[in-house]
Structures are given as structure tokens and as C-alpha cells.
Coordinates of C-alpha atoms in Angstrom, one line a residue:
Chain R
M1 CA 134.9 92.6 121.4
K2 CA 131.0 93.6 120.8
K3 CA 130.0 95.8 123.2
T4 CA 126.5 96.3 124.5
I5 CA 124.8 98.8 126.7
I6 CA 122.4 97.9 128.9
T7 CA 120.4 100.3 130.9
V8 CA 118.0 99.6 134.0
V9 CA 115.4 102.8 135.0
G10 CA 113.0 102.3 137.6
K11 CA 112.0 102.6 141.0
D12 CA 114.7 101.3 143.7
T13 CA 114.1 98.2 145.1
V14 CA 116.5 95.7 146.5
G15 CA 118.6 93.1 144.0
I16 CA 117.8 94.6 141.3
I17 CA 121.9 94.5 140.2
A18 CA 121.9 91.3 141.6
K19 CA 119.7 90.0 139.4
V20 CA 120.6 91.6 136.4
C21 CA 124.0 90.6 136.9
T22 CA 123.1 87.1 137.7
Y23 CA 121.1 86.4 134.5
L24 CA 124.7 87.9 132.6
A25 CA 127.1 85.7 134.5
N26 CA 124.8 82.4 133.9
N27 CA 124.8 83.4 129.6
Q28 CA 128.7 84.1 129.3
V29 CA 128.0 88.0 129.2
N30 CA 131.0 90.0 130.7
V31 CA 130.4 93.0 133.0
E32 CA 132.8 95.4 132.2
D33 CA 131.6 98.9 133.7
I34 CA 128.7 100.0 135.7
S35 CA 127.8 103.3 136.5
Q36 CA 124.7 104.2 138.7
T37 CA 122.7 107.1 140.0
I38 CA 119.7 107.1 142.3
V39 CA 117.3 110.2 141.3
Q40 CA 114.4 110.8 143.8
G41 CA 114.3 107.3 144.5
Y42 CA 114.5 106.3 141.2
F43 CA 116.9 103.8 140.2
N44 CA 119.5 104.6 137.0
M45 CA 122.0 102.0 135.9
M46 CA 123.9 101.7 132.8
M47 CA 126.1 98.7 132.2
I48 CA 128.5 98.0 129.7
V49 CA 129.4 94.7 128.9
D50 CA 131.0 92.1 126.1
T51 CA 128.4 90.3 124.3
E52 CA 131.4 88.1 122.6
R53 CA 130.9 84.7 124.2
L54 CA 126.5 85.0 124.2
E55 CA 125.5 81.5 123.4
K56 CA 121.9 82.4 122.2
S57 CA 120.6 84.9 119.6
Y58 CA 121.3 88.7 120.4
S59 CA 117.2 89.1 120.2
D60 CA 116.8 86.3 122.8
M61 CA 118.8 88.0 125.2
V62 CA 117.2 91.3 124.9
T63 CA 113.7 89.8 125.1
D64 CA 115.0 88.0 128.4
L65 CA 116.4 91.0 130.0
E66 CA 113.1 92.7 129.5
N67 CA 111.2 90.1 131.0
L68 CA 113.4 90.5 133.9
G69 CA 112.6 94.0 133.6
N70 CA 108.9 93.3 134.2
E71 CA 109.4 91.0 136.7
I72 CA 111.5 93.3 138.9
G73 CA 109.4 96.5 138.1
V74 CA 112.0 98.2 136.6
K75 CA 113.2 98.5 132.5
I76 CA 115.9 97.0 131.3
R77 CA 117.0 98.0 127.7
C78 CA 119.8 96.4 126.0
Q79 CA 121.4 98.1 122.6
R80 CA 124.7 97.5 120.8
E81 CA 127.2 100.3 121.9
E82 CA 127.2 101.6 118.3
I83 CA 124.1 103.5 118.6
F84 CA 125.4 105.6 121.1
T85 CA 129.1 106.4 119.9
N86 CA 127.6 107.2 116.3
M87 CA 125.4 109.9 117.5
H88 CA 127.4 111.4 120.2
R89 CA 131.2 111.3 118.8
I90 CA 132.4 112.4 115.9
Chain N
M1 CA 133.7 106.2 127.1
I2 CA 130.1 106.5 126.3
N3 CA 128.4 108.1 129.6
I4 CA 125.1 107.6 131.2
F5 CA 123.8 111.3 130.2
E6 CA 124.5 110.3 126.7
V7 CA 122.7 107.0 126.8
N8 CA 120.3 108.9 128.6
E9 CA 119.5 111.4 125.7
T10 CA 120.0 108.7 122.9
N11 CA 116.9 106.7 124.5
K12 CA 114.7 110.3 125.4
M13 CA 115.2 111.1 122.0
I14 CA 113.4 107.4 121.0
E15 CA 111.4 107.0 123.3
Q16 CA 109.9 110.6 124.3
E17 CA 110.7 112.7 120.9
K18 CA 109.8 109.9 118.3
L19 CA 113.5 109.4 117.3
D20 CA 113.0 106.7 114.5
V21 CA 114.4 105.8 111.1
R22 CA 111.6 106.3 109.1
T23 CA 112.4 103.7 106.5
I24 CA 114.8 100.9 105.0
T25 CA 114.3 101.5 101.4
L26 CA 115.8 98.5 99.0
G27 CA 115.9 99.9 95.2
I28 CA 116.0 97.2 93.0
S29 CA 116.8 97.8 89.2
L30 CA 114.3 95.5 87.0
L31 CA 116.1 96.7 84.0
D32 CA 117.5 93.0 83.0
C33 CA 113.7 91.4 83.5
A34 CA 112.7 93.6 80.2
D35 CA 111.3 91.0 77.7
S36 CA 108.7 90.9 75.2
N37 CA 106.7 88.1 76.4
L38 CA 104.1 89.9 79.4
D39 CA 104.2 86.3 81.2
S40 CA 107.3 85.7 80.7
L41 CA 108.2 89.8 82.4
N42 CA 106.0 89.1 85.3
K43 CA 107.6 86.0 86.2
K44 CA 111.2 87.7 86.0
I45 CA 110.1 90.8 88.0
Y46 CA 108.7 88.7 90.7
S47 CA 111.5 86.5 90.9
K48 CA 114.1 88.9 90.9
I49 CA 112.1 91.2 93.7
T50 CA 111.3 88.4 95.7
T51 CA 115.0 86.9 95.5
L52 CA 116.7 90.1 96.6
A53 CA 114.4 91.3 99.2
K54 CA 114.1 87.8 101.1
N55 CA 115.6 89.2 104.2
L56 CA 114.5 92.7 104.1
V57 CA 112.2 92.7 106.5
S58 CA 113.7 90.1 108.8
T59 CA 116.9 92.1 108.8
G60 CA 115.1 95.5 109.6
K61 CA 113.5 93.8 112.7
E62 CA 116.6 92.6 113.8
I63 CA 118.4 95.8 113.6
E64 CA 115.8 97.3 115.5
R65 CA 115.6 95.3 118.4
E66 CA 119.7 95.4 118.3
Y67 CA 120.0 98.9 118.7
G68 CA 116.7 99.7 120.5
I69 CA 115.7 102.6 117.5
P70 CA 112.6 101.9 115.6
I71 CA 112.5 101.3 112.1
V72 CA 109.1 102.5 110.6
N73 CA 108.7 100.9 107.4
T74 CA 110.9 98.3 105.0
R75 CA 110.1 99.0 101.4
I76 CA 110.9 98.7 98.3
S77 CA 111.8 100.6 95.0
V78 CA 111.8 99.3 91.5
T79 CA 113.2 100.8 88.1
P80 CA 110.6 102.8 86.4
I81 CA 108.0 100.3 84.9
S82 CA 107.4 102.3 81.7
L83 CA 111.3 101.9 80.6
I84 CA 111.2 97.7 81.2
A85 CA 107.3 97.0 80.5
G86 CA 107.0 98.7 77.3
Q87 CA 108.4 95.6 74.7
A88 CA 105.6 93.4 76.6
C89 CA 102.8 96.0 77.7
K90 CA 100.9 97.1 74.5
T91 CA 97.8 98.7 76.3
P92 CA 97.0 100.1 79.6
E93 CA 95.6 96.5 80.9
N94 CA 99.0 95.0 80.1
F95 CA 100.4 97.5 82.6
V96 CA 97.9 96.8 85.1
S97 CA 99.0 93.0 85.1
V98 CA 102.8 94.0 86.0
A99 CA 101.0 96.3 89.0
K100 CA 99.3 93.2 90.5
T101 CA 102.8 91.2 90.1
L102 CA 104.3 94.1 92.4
D103 CA 101.4 94.3 94.6
K104 CA 102.2 90.4 95.3
A105 CA 105.8 90.4 95.4
A106 CA 105.2 93.3 98.0
Y107 CA 102.4 91.2 99.9
D108 CA 104.6 88.3 100.0
M109 CA 108.0 90.2 100.9
G110 CA 105.7 91.8 103.9
V111 CA 106.8 95.4 103.2
N112 CA 105.0 98.4 103.4
F113 CA 104.7 99.9 100.1
L114 CA 106.6 99.5 96.6
G115 CA 107.3 102.3 94.0
G116 CA 108.6 102.6 91.1
Y117 CA 105.2 102.5 88.9
S118 CA 106.1 105.4 87.0
A119 CA 107.5 106.8 83.8
I120 CA 109.9 109.7 83.7
V121 CA 108.5 112.2 80.8
S122 CA 109.9 115.2 81.5
K123 CA 110.6 116.1 77.7
G124 CA 108.4 113.5 76.2
M125 CA 106.6 110.8 76.6
T126 CA 106.9 107.4 74.4
P127 CA 103.8 105.3 73.9
A128 CA 104.9 102.6 76.8
D129 CA 105.0 106.1 79.3
E130 CA 101.9 107.0 78.0
N131 CA 100.0 103.7 78.2
L132 CA 101.3 103.2 81.8
I133 CA 100.3 106.9 82.9
R134 CA 96.8 105.8 81.2
S135 CA 96.6 102.7 83.1
I136 CA 97.5 104.1 86.7
P137 CA 93.9 105.0 88.0
M138 CA 93.2 101.1 87.3
A139 CA 96.5 100.0 88.8
L140 CA 95.9 101.8 91.9
S141 CA 92.4 101.3 92.3
S142 CA 93.3 97.5 91.9
T143 CA 96.3 96.7 94.1
E144 CA 97.2 97.9 97.7
W145 CA 100.6 98.9 98.3
V146 CA 102.1 99.7 94.8
C147 CA 102.9 103.6 94.6
S148 CA 103.2 105.1 90.9
S149 CA 105.0 108.9 90.2
V150 CA 105.7 110.7 87.1
N151 CA 108.1 112.9 86.4
I152 CA 106.8 115.7 84.3
G153 CA 109.3 118.4 84.3
S154 CA 113.1 119.5 84.9
T155 CA 115.3 122.5 85.3
K156 CA 117.5 120.8 81.8
T157 CA 114.2 119.7 80.2
G158 CA 111.5 122.4 81.0
I159 CA 107.7 120.9 81.6
N160 CA 106.0 118.4 79.4
M161 CA 102.7 120.3 79.4
D162 CA 100.8 117.5 77.8
A163 CA 102.0 115.4 80.6
V164 CA 101.0 117.7 82.9
K165 CA 97.6 118.0 81.2
L166 CA 97.4 114.3 81.0
M167 CA 97.8 114.5 84.4
G168 CA 95.0 116.4 85.9
T169 CA 92.7 113.8 84.6
I170 CA 95.0 110.9 85.7
V171 CA 94.5 112.2 89.4
K172 CA 90.8 112.9 89.2
E173 CA 90.2 109.4 87.3
T174 CA 92.1 108.0 90.3
A175 CA 89.9 109.8 92.9
E176 CA 86.7 108.4 90.9
A177 CA 88.3 104.8 90.9
T178 CA 88.7 104.7 94.4
K179 CA 85.7 107.1 95.7
E180 CA 84.5 103.9 97.7
N181 CA 87.9 104.6 99.9
N182 CA 87.8 108.4 100.2
S183 CA 89.8 108.4 96.7
F184 CA 92.4 106.6 98.4
G185 CA 94.5 106.0 95.7
C186 CA 95.6 109.4 95.1
T187 CA 98.0 108.9 98.6
K188 CA 99.8 107.0 96.4
L189 CA 100.6 109.1 93.2
V190 CA 103.2 111.6 93.2
I191 CA 103.8 114.0 90.0
F192 CA 107.4 115.4 90.3
C193 CA 109.6 117.8 89.1
N194 CA 113.6 117.1 89.1
A195 CA 112.6 113.6 91.0
P196 CA 115.7 112.4 92.5
D197 CA 117.0 108.9 91.3
D198 CA 117.5 107.9 95.2
N199 CA 114.5 109.2 97.2
P200 CA 113.5 106.3 100.2
F201 CA 110.4 107.9 100.7
M202 CA 107.1 107.1 99.5
A203 CA 105.0 107.5 97.0
G204 CA 107.5 109.1 94.8
A205 CA 110.5 106.4 95.5
F206 CA 111.8 104.9 92.5
H207 CA 115.4 102.7 91.7
G208 CA 116.8 105.6 89.1
V209 CA 118.8 104.2 85.6
S210 CA 121.8 105.7 87.3
E211 CA 121.8 103.4 90.2
A212 CA 123.4 100.1 90.7
D213 CA 121.5 96.6 90.8
A214 CA 120.6 97.1 94.0
V215 CA 121.0 99.5 97.0
I216 CA 120.0 100.4 100.4
N217 CA 118.9 103.8 100.8
V218 CA 117.6 105.0 104.4
G219 CA 115.4 108.0 105.3
V220 CA 115.6 108.9 108.9
S221 CA 113.2 111.3 110.5
G222 CA 112.7 113.3 114.2
P223 CA 110.5 116.4 114.0
G224 CA 109.8 115.9 118.0
V225 CA 113.7 115.8 118.8
V226 CA 114.5 119.1 117.1
K227 CA 110.8 120.4 118.8
H228 CA 112.3 119.4 121.9
A229 CA 115.8 120.7 121.3
L230 CA 114.4 124.2 120.2
E231 CA 112.1 124.1 123.1
G232 CA 115.4 124.7 125.0
V233 CA 116.8 127.5 123.1
R234 CA 113.3 129.7 123.3
G235 CA 113.7 133.4 123.1
Q236 CA 117.4 133.0 122.0
D237 CA 118.3 134.8 118.9
F238 CA 118.7 132.7 115.3
E239 CA 122.2 131.9 115.9
V240 CA 121.6 130.1 118.7
L241 CA 118.1 128.5 117.0
C242 CA 120.4 127.6 113.7
E243 CA 123.3 126.3 115.8
T244 CA 120.6 123.8 118.0
V245 CA 118.6 122.5 114.6
K246 CA 121.7 121.8 112.9
K247 CA 123.5 119.9 116.3
T248 CA 120.1 117.8 116.8
A249 CA 120.1 116.9 112.8
F250 CA 123.6 115.6 112.9
K251 CA 122.7 113.4 115.9
V252 CA 119.9 112.1 114.2
T253 CA 121.0 111.4 111.1
R254 CA 124.4 109.6 112.2
A255 CA 121.4 107.3 113.6
G256 CA 120.4 106.6 109.9
Q257 CA 123.9 106.5 109.1
L258 CA 124.6 103.6 111.6
V259 CA 121.0 101.7 110.3
A260 CA 122.2 102.2 106.8
Q261 CA 125.8 100.4 107.1
A262 CA 123.9 97.7 109.1
A263 CA 121.4 97.0 106.7
S264 CA 123.7 97.2 104.1
E265 CA 126.3 94.4 105.4
R266 CA 123.5 92.2 106.5
L267 CA 121.9 91.8 103.5
N268 CA 125.4 92.3 101.5
I269 CA 123.8 95.0 99.1
P270 CA 125.7 98.5 99.0
F271 CA 124.7 101.1 100.7
G272 CA 123.1 104.1 98.5
I273 CA 122.2 107.1 100.6
V274 CA 120.7 108.5 103.9
D275 CA 118.0 110.9 103.5
L276 CA 118.2 113.0 106.3
S277 CA 115.0 114.6 106.6
L278 CA 112.1 115.6 109.0
A279 CA 109.2 113.8 108.1
P280 CA 106.3 114.5 110.5
T281 CA 103.5 111.1 111.2
P282 CA 100.1 112.5 112.3
S283 CA 100.8 111.5 115.9
V284 CA 101.2 114.3 118.5
G285 CA 104.7 115.5 118.9
D286 CA 106.0 114.4 115.8
S287 CA 105.4 117.1 113.8
V288 CA 107.3 119.6 111.6
A289 CA 104.3 122.6 112.1
E290 CA 104.9 122.2 115.5
I291 CA 109.3 122.8 114.9
L292 CA 108.2 126.5 113.0
E293 CA 105.4 127.2 115.9
E294 CA 108.0 126.6 118.5
M295 CA 110.1 129.2 116.4
G296 CA 107.4 132.1 117.8
L297 CA 104.6 131.5 115.0
E298 CA 101.2 131.7 116.4
S299 CA 100.2 129.1 113.9
V300 CA 102.1 127.5 110.8
G301 CA 100.8 129.9 107.9
A302 CA 100.9 133.2 109.4
P303 CA 103.7 135.7 108.2
G304 CA 107.4 134.5 108.8
T305 CA 106.4 130.4 108.3
T306 CA 108.0 130.8 104.9
A307 CA 111.6 132.1 106.4
A308 CA 110.8 129.6 109.5
L309 CA 110.8 126.4 106.9
A310 CA 113.7 127.9 105.0
L311 CA 115.9 127.8 107.7
L312 CA 114.6 125.2 109.3
N313 CA 115.4 123.1 106.4
D314 CA 118.5 124.5 105.5
Q315 CA 120.0 123.7 109.0
V316 CA 118.7 120.1 108.5
K317 CA 120.8 119.7 105.5
K318 CA 123.6 121.4 107.6
G319 CA 124.0 119.2 110.2
G320 CA 123.3 116.5 108.3
V321 CA 125.4 116.0 106.0
M322 CA 128.5 115.8 108.0
A323 CA 126.9 112.8 109.6
S324 CA 126.9 110.8 106.7
S325 CA 129.0 110.4 103.9
F326 CA 126.5 109.7 101.4
V327 CA 123.5 112.2 101.7
G328 CA 120.6 112.8 99.0
G329 CA 116.6 112.1 97.9
L330 CA 114.8 114.6 99.3
S331 CA 116.7 115.6 102.3
G332 CA 115.5 118.3 103.7
A333 CA 111.8 119.5 105.8
F334 CA 108.3 117.5 104.6
I335 CA 105.1 119.7 104.9
P336 CA 102.3 117.3 104.3
V337 CA 98.9 118.5 105.3
S338 CA 97.2 115.1 106.5
E339 CA 100.3 113.5 108.2
D340 CA 101.0 116.3 110.2
Q341 CA 98.7 117.0 113.4
G342 CA 100.3 121.0 113.4
M343 CA 99.4 121.3 109.8
I344 CA 95.8 119.7 109.9
D345 CA 94.9 122.3 113.2
A346 CA 96.2 125.2 111.5
V347 CA 94.0 124.6 108.2
N348 CA 91.1 124.1 110.5
R349 CA 91.7 127.2 112.0
G350 CA 92.1 129.1 109.1
A351 CA 95.8 129.6 109.0
L352 CA 97.1 127.6 106.3
T353 CA 95.6 128.2 102.7
L354 CA 96.4 126.4 99.5
E355 CA 98.4 129.5 98.3
K356 CA 100.9 129.6 101.7
L357 CA 101.7 126.2 101.3
E358 CA 102.6 126.7 97.4
A359 CA 104.7 129.7 98.8
M360 CA 106.6 127.2 101.7
T361 CA 107.1 124.4 98.9
C362 CA 109.7 127.1 97.2
V363 CA 112.0 126.1 100.4
C364 CA 110.9 122.8 101.8
S365 CA 112.0 119.6 100.4
V366 CA 109.2 118.3 98.3
G367 CA 106.0 120.3 97.9
L368 CA 102.2 120.1 97.7
D369 CA 101.9 117.1 99.5
M370 CA 98.6 115.3 101.0
I371 CA 96.4 117.9 100.3
A372 CA 92.7 117.1 100.0
I373 CA 90.5 119.5 97.6
P374 CA 87.0 119.2 96.9
G375 CA 86.0 116.5 94.4
S376 CA 84.2 118.7 92.3
T377 CA 87.9 120.6 91.2
P378 CA 88.0 120.7 87.2
A379 CA 91.3 118.0 86.0
S380 CA 92.4 121.5 84.7
T381 CA 92.8 123.5 87.7
I382 CA 94.7 120.4 89.0
S383 CA 97.0 120.3 86.0
G384 CA 97.3 124.1 86.6
I385 CA 98.5 123.5 90.5
I386 CA 100.6 120.9 89.2
A387 CA 102.2 123.3 86.7
D388 CA 102.8 126.0 89.1
E389 CA 104.4 123.7 91.5
A390 CA 106.5 122.6 88.5
A391 CA 107.5 125.7 87.8
I392 CA 108.7 126.3 91.2
G393 CA 111.3 123.3 91.0
M394 CA 112.2 123.9 87.3
I395 CA 113.3 127.9 88.2
N396 CA 114.6 126.8 91.9
Q397 CA 116.7 124.0 90.2
K398 CA 114.7 121.9 93.2
T399 CA 112.6 118.6 93.6
T400 CA 109.0 119.4 94.3
A401 CA 106.0 117.3 93.8
V402 CA 102.2 116.9 94.2
R403 CA 100.5 115.0 95.9
L404 CA 96.6 115.8 95.6
I405 CA 93.7 114.2 97.2
P406 CA 90.5 115.0 94.9
V407 CA 88.1 113.8 97.3
I408 CA 85.2 112.6 95.3
G409 CA 81.5 113.8 96.8
K410 CA 83.9 116.1 99.4
E411 CA 83.2 119.9 99.5
V412 CA 85.1 122.3 102.1
G413 CA 85.2 122.2 105.0
D414 CA 84.9 118.1 104.9
M415 CA 87.0 115.6 106.8
V416 CA 88.9 112.9 105.0
E417 CA 90.3 109.7 107.1
F418 CA 92.9 108.2 105.4
G419 CA 94.3 106.1 107.9
G420 CA 97.8 104.6 109.7
L421 CA 100.7 106.9 108.7
L422 CA 98.6 108.9 105.9
G423 CA 96.5 110.3 108.7
H424 CA 93.5 112.6 108.1
A425 CA 92.7 115.8 106.4
P426 CA 90.7 118.9 106.1
V427 CA 89.1 119.2 102.6
Q428 CA 90.9 122.4 101.4
Q429 CA 89.2 125.4 99.4
V430 CA 91.0 125.8 95.9
N431 CA 90.8 128.8 93.7
K432 CA 87.7 129.3 91.7
F433 CA 88.7 130.9 88.9
G434 CA 89.7 128.3 85.8
C435 CA 93.0 127.6 83.9
S436 CA 92.1 125.5 81.0
D437 CA 92.6 127.5 78.3
F438 CA 96.5 127.7 79.7
I439 CA 96.3 124.1 80.1
N440 CA 95.2 123.1 76.6
R441 CA 97.5 124.9 74.9
G442 CA 99.7 121.8 75.3
G443 CA 103.6 121.4 74.2
R444 CA 106.2 122.3 76.2
I445 CA 107.8 124.7 78.4
P446 CA 111.7 125.7 77.5
P447 CA 113.9 124.7 80.3
P448 CA 115.1 128.1 81.8
I449 CA 118.3 130.0 81.3
H450 CA 120.0 128.7 84.0
S451 CA 119.7 125.3 82.8
F452 CA 122.6 125.9 80.1
R453 CA 125.4 125.3 82.8
N454 CA 128.1 122.6 80.8

């Protein structure tokens, strides 16, 4: 399983999760976990997704999500899980 | 399970505190390229480098994109050229043609630098070594990406004072040859004592003869991350301070280890070492000097600076060692002047002198690095500085290096701009008293008594 962490940070607005999830569903990316907080009007979400069945290249997905973020006015980042597990787990 | 706070911490380190993988360096052995014909030597070198490094830059970009961590440089290091080109190169001009081949290969592969235009003369010089050294000014002024280094001493062999004397002249000639460009050539020339075989950092990187055919070395860096972590423990005792640096160094190094493994797998080239270093850049918030000041110094250069640097260096290594199975290179804190805004400021305010920098090199990871001095400095004085620095390395069994830039036409107080990662530096005062009789003795300084461990 190839896990990826997607983070979405920015000013809260209606439909952020819907738009991100629609993109993921359209590209065969399965969402496994979502955690989300709103701090002082700022939306802060982390998703753990499985990109095993992703058809396009990883880099294209990163670009698409960045563009989608720009449309909604939030910052969407997409990183393979290992960077976090390696840094924070012994 | 990963949680949102850890994810945010990592991304804050990357975005705000400038955590990065400073360099992925592909080391390539050119030993099998040796040839007595200059043309075919050049062809073999070009073809080996371009075959192995074909996907280097694109793989770096790919990893950067997938993990979201910046990879600042991709570089190549090769076997010291004096070892493989001696058969074909009978004159310094012959060697320059090899330098141009390396330059072309570096350009075609899209890497930032290619290191290994080097000679290892810690005990003595072969004619090939000497020809290569004499070609350095010409080679560095007629190429753009080639970096050169010369190892003039080691704890085991002592210091080759003939080479030290020669290097003083070579540094001056290189400065002259590139004087239109602020003596830029000298930024690509390092003189080492105890040079490691597996260092991914330029300008001193070369692929040592003890290495495999090709190997991936990675250098990580994050002075900003350490500085930020220390801001959180202001006023607390040294135990807390050390613990904080150690934990931060661990995280930083783990990121490097991950990138190193990914690069190694994708390029199908064995992983060598992670060099866990704090290497500054001229941008604000990416400075080793700022870490030292955060520890409580009014300015770098003030009393206490050497102690602060010593503990920083040690904790960085302690934290990093557990994060990677193979740690090597020049691991520790770098203290270049021009590449570190905090250092530049300290020199400008008169707090940091060449002598204090020398004292700091006893405990830092490398040595006198990227220091601009007046262009009128005599070659023998430069040799004297090299000898001092080499002696520190030899006696203390550590790597030391000198990268001085005698900027032709500039005097103390002038500013010199090198651009990009190399930054800018104020021209610093050098001791006016000469040492030419000392340098002119020639010969070799014998190794210290503690070199007899076997």
C-alpha cells in the first residue's frame, strides 16, 4: 500500500473537503483517515490516502492538487508518508 | 499512526525554518577510464559520467516533489583526476583539457558542481600531481562547474610543506586568473588536511579510491530548524540545550537518510553516507552564527563562541548518528563567512576576526571557509595560514580545510559579491607580519606521535 499524506491549510470556506475528495475519487485515490481542526478561522486538515491505484503520475497529482488549492484559496500539499514516519518514529 | 501535529511540525521545518537536503552527490570512480591517449581519456571520462548521471537530476526532482522536501543541489564527484590522467597528461595544459571535459559533462547533466579535479599529496607529489596542481588556476578560470581540492597533509603522514608552499602561489594565481570576477576561482578551490573520501559537499568533494564504482552520498542541513528549536529553551541550562540540539539533529538526519535511500533505489546505485551537517546559506534564518547567538552570545566572535560551537558540533553528531547507519563526510557545523549572514554581520561589526575563526576551526567540522582577504596578501602568508590550519587538523585527527579568496584589487573593509549560495563577504584583515622564511624551508612536517597507532 502506498500511503500519502495530504494537508490542506487555509481560510475556512464551504466545500473544501468536498472538492478535494471529489478529485481523489475521480483519480482512484482512497481516503483512509481524515482529521481536521479549525483554529482561529483557519482550516487545517490532514488526510491519509492510498495512492496504489492512482493512474496518473504522482507528480501530476501533486500539481493538480496544488492547482485545486489555488482555486479554493487554500494550500494543499501532498507528500509520501515516509517523510513523516522517518522523522518522528524510531 | 501519524498525527496532524507531527505533519505540521515537519512542514513548518521545511517551509519556515528552511530544512533541506543540501545535496545529493553521485560519486563516480574514473579509475577504469585511465588511458595513455588524451583524446580517448577525455572520451571515456565523458561517457562514464554521462551514462551514470543520466537520471540524477530528474530523480532528485522527483524525490523532492514526492516528499515535499527541497533538494537544493545535485552534484557529481569523481576520482581525483591526478590519479587517472597522469598517463595521458604530461603538462598542465593537458590537464586543463580534462577539466573542460568534466565541465561539459557537468553542464550536460545539469548538475550544480562537479568535484574531483584534485590531487592527494599529503606525503609527496608525483609529476602528475604537480602538473595538476599547476594547472588549477587555468582550469578554474576556464571552466564553470569544476571544483578542485588538494589534500596536503594528514595525521598519518604529516604535512607536505612543499605542497603548502606551492598552494599559496596557486591560490594567488587563481585569484589573478579570475580577477574580473572578484577572484571567483578561489571559491572553487579547497586545501585539505585529512580529507575524507566520501564528502558530498563542494568544493572539496571527490570520489575516494576506497569507494565503490558509483555511490550516492547525501548532505542534509537545517541551521534554521536548530535555531528555532533553541528559541523554545531560552535561558535553560546546557543539558536542556544539548538535548534539544540532539533531538532536532536526529529528525533532520532522518529526512536525509530517507532521501538517500530513495535516490539510491531509484538510480540503482549503492547508498554511501549521510553527511549530517549544519551548512548555512546567505538567506536570513539559515545561519549557524544565529544558532550560536541564540545560545546567549551577543555576537559570534565573542568569548564563549568556541565553546558554543564545540557543543553544537558534538550534539549534531550525537543526534545524527542514530538516525543513519552510515554517517560520514564532514558531519558537523560549517562556519563559512560569505555563506552565512550572521557571520558576515559579525565580521562587519568587528566581532569576528580571522584569528577567532581559526580558533573555531579546532572544533567545527571543516575549517577556514569562504573568507575574503586583501588581494595584496603575499603567497607565503596564504601558505602560512594553510600550514596553521593543516596543523590543527593533523594534531587533532580531524579534517580541516582552507578556502581563502584573496580578492585582487580589494582591501580590508570592501565588500565582495560572489552570488547565489556563495553569498558575499567583507574583505578581512590578515596579520601583516610575514612567514616566508618558514614556508621556504620546504620538506615535510613529520606526523605527530599519536599517529603511531596500529
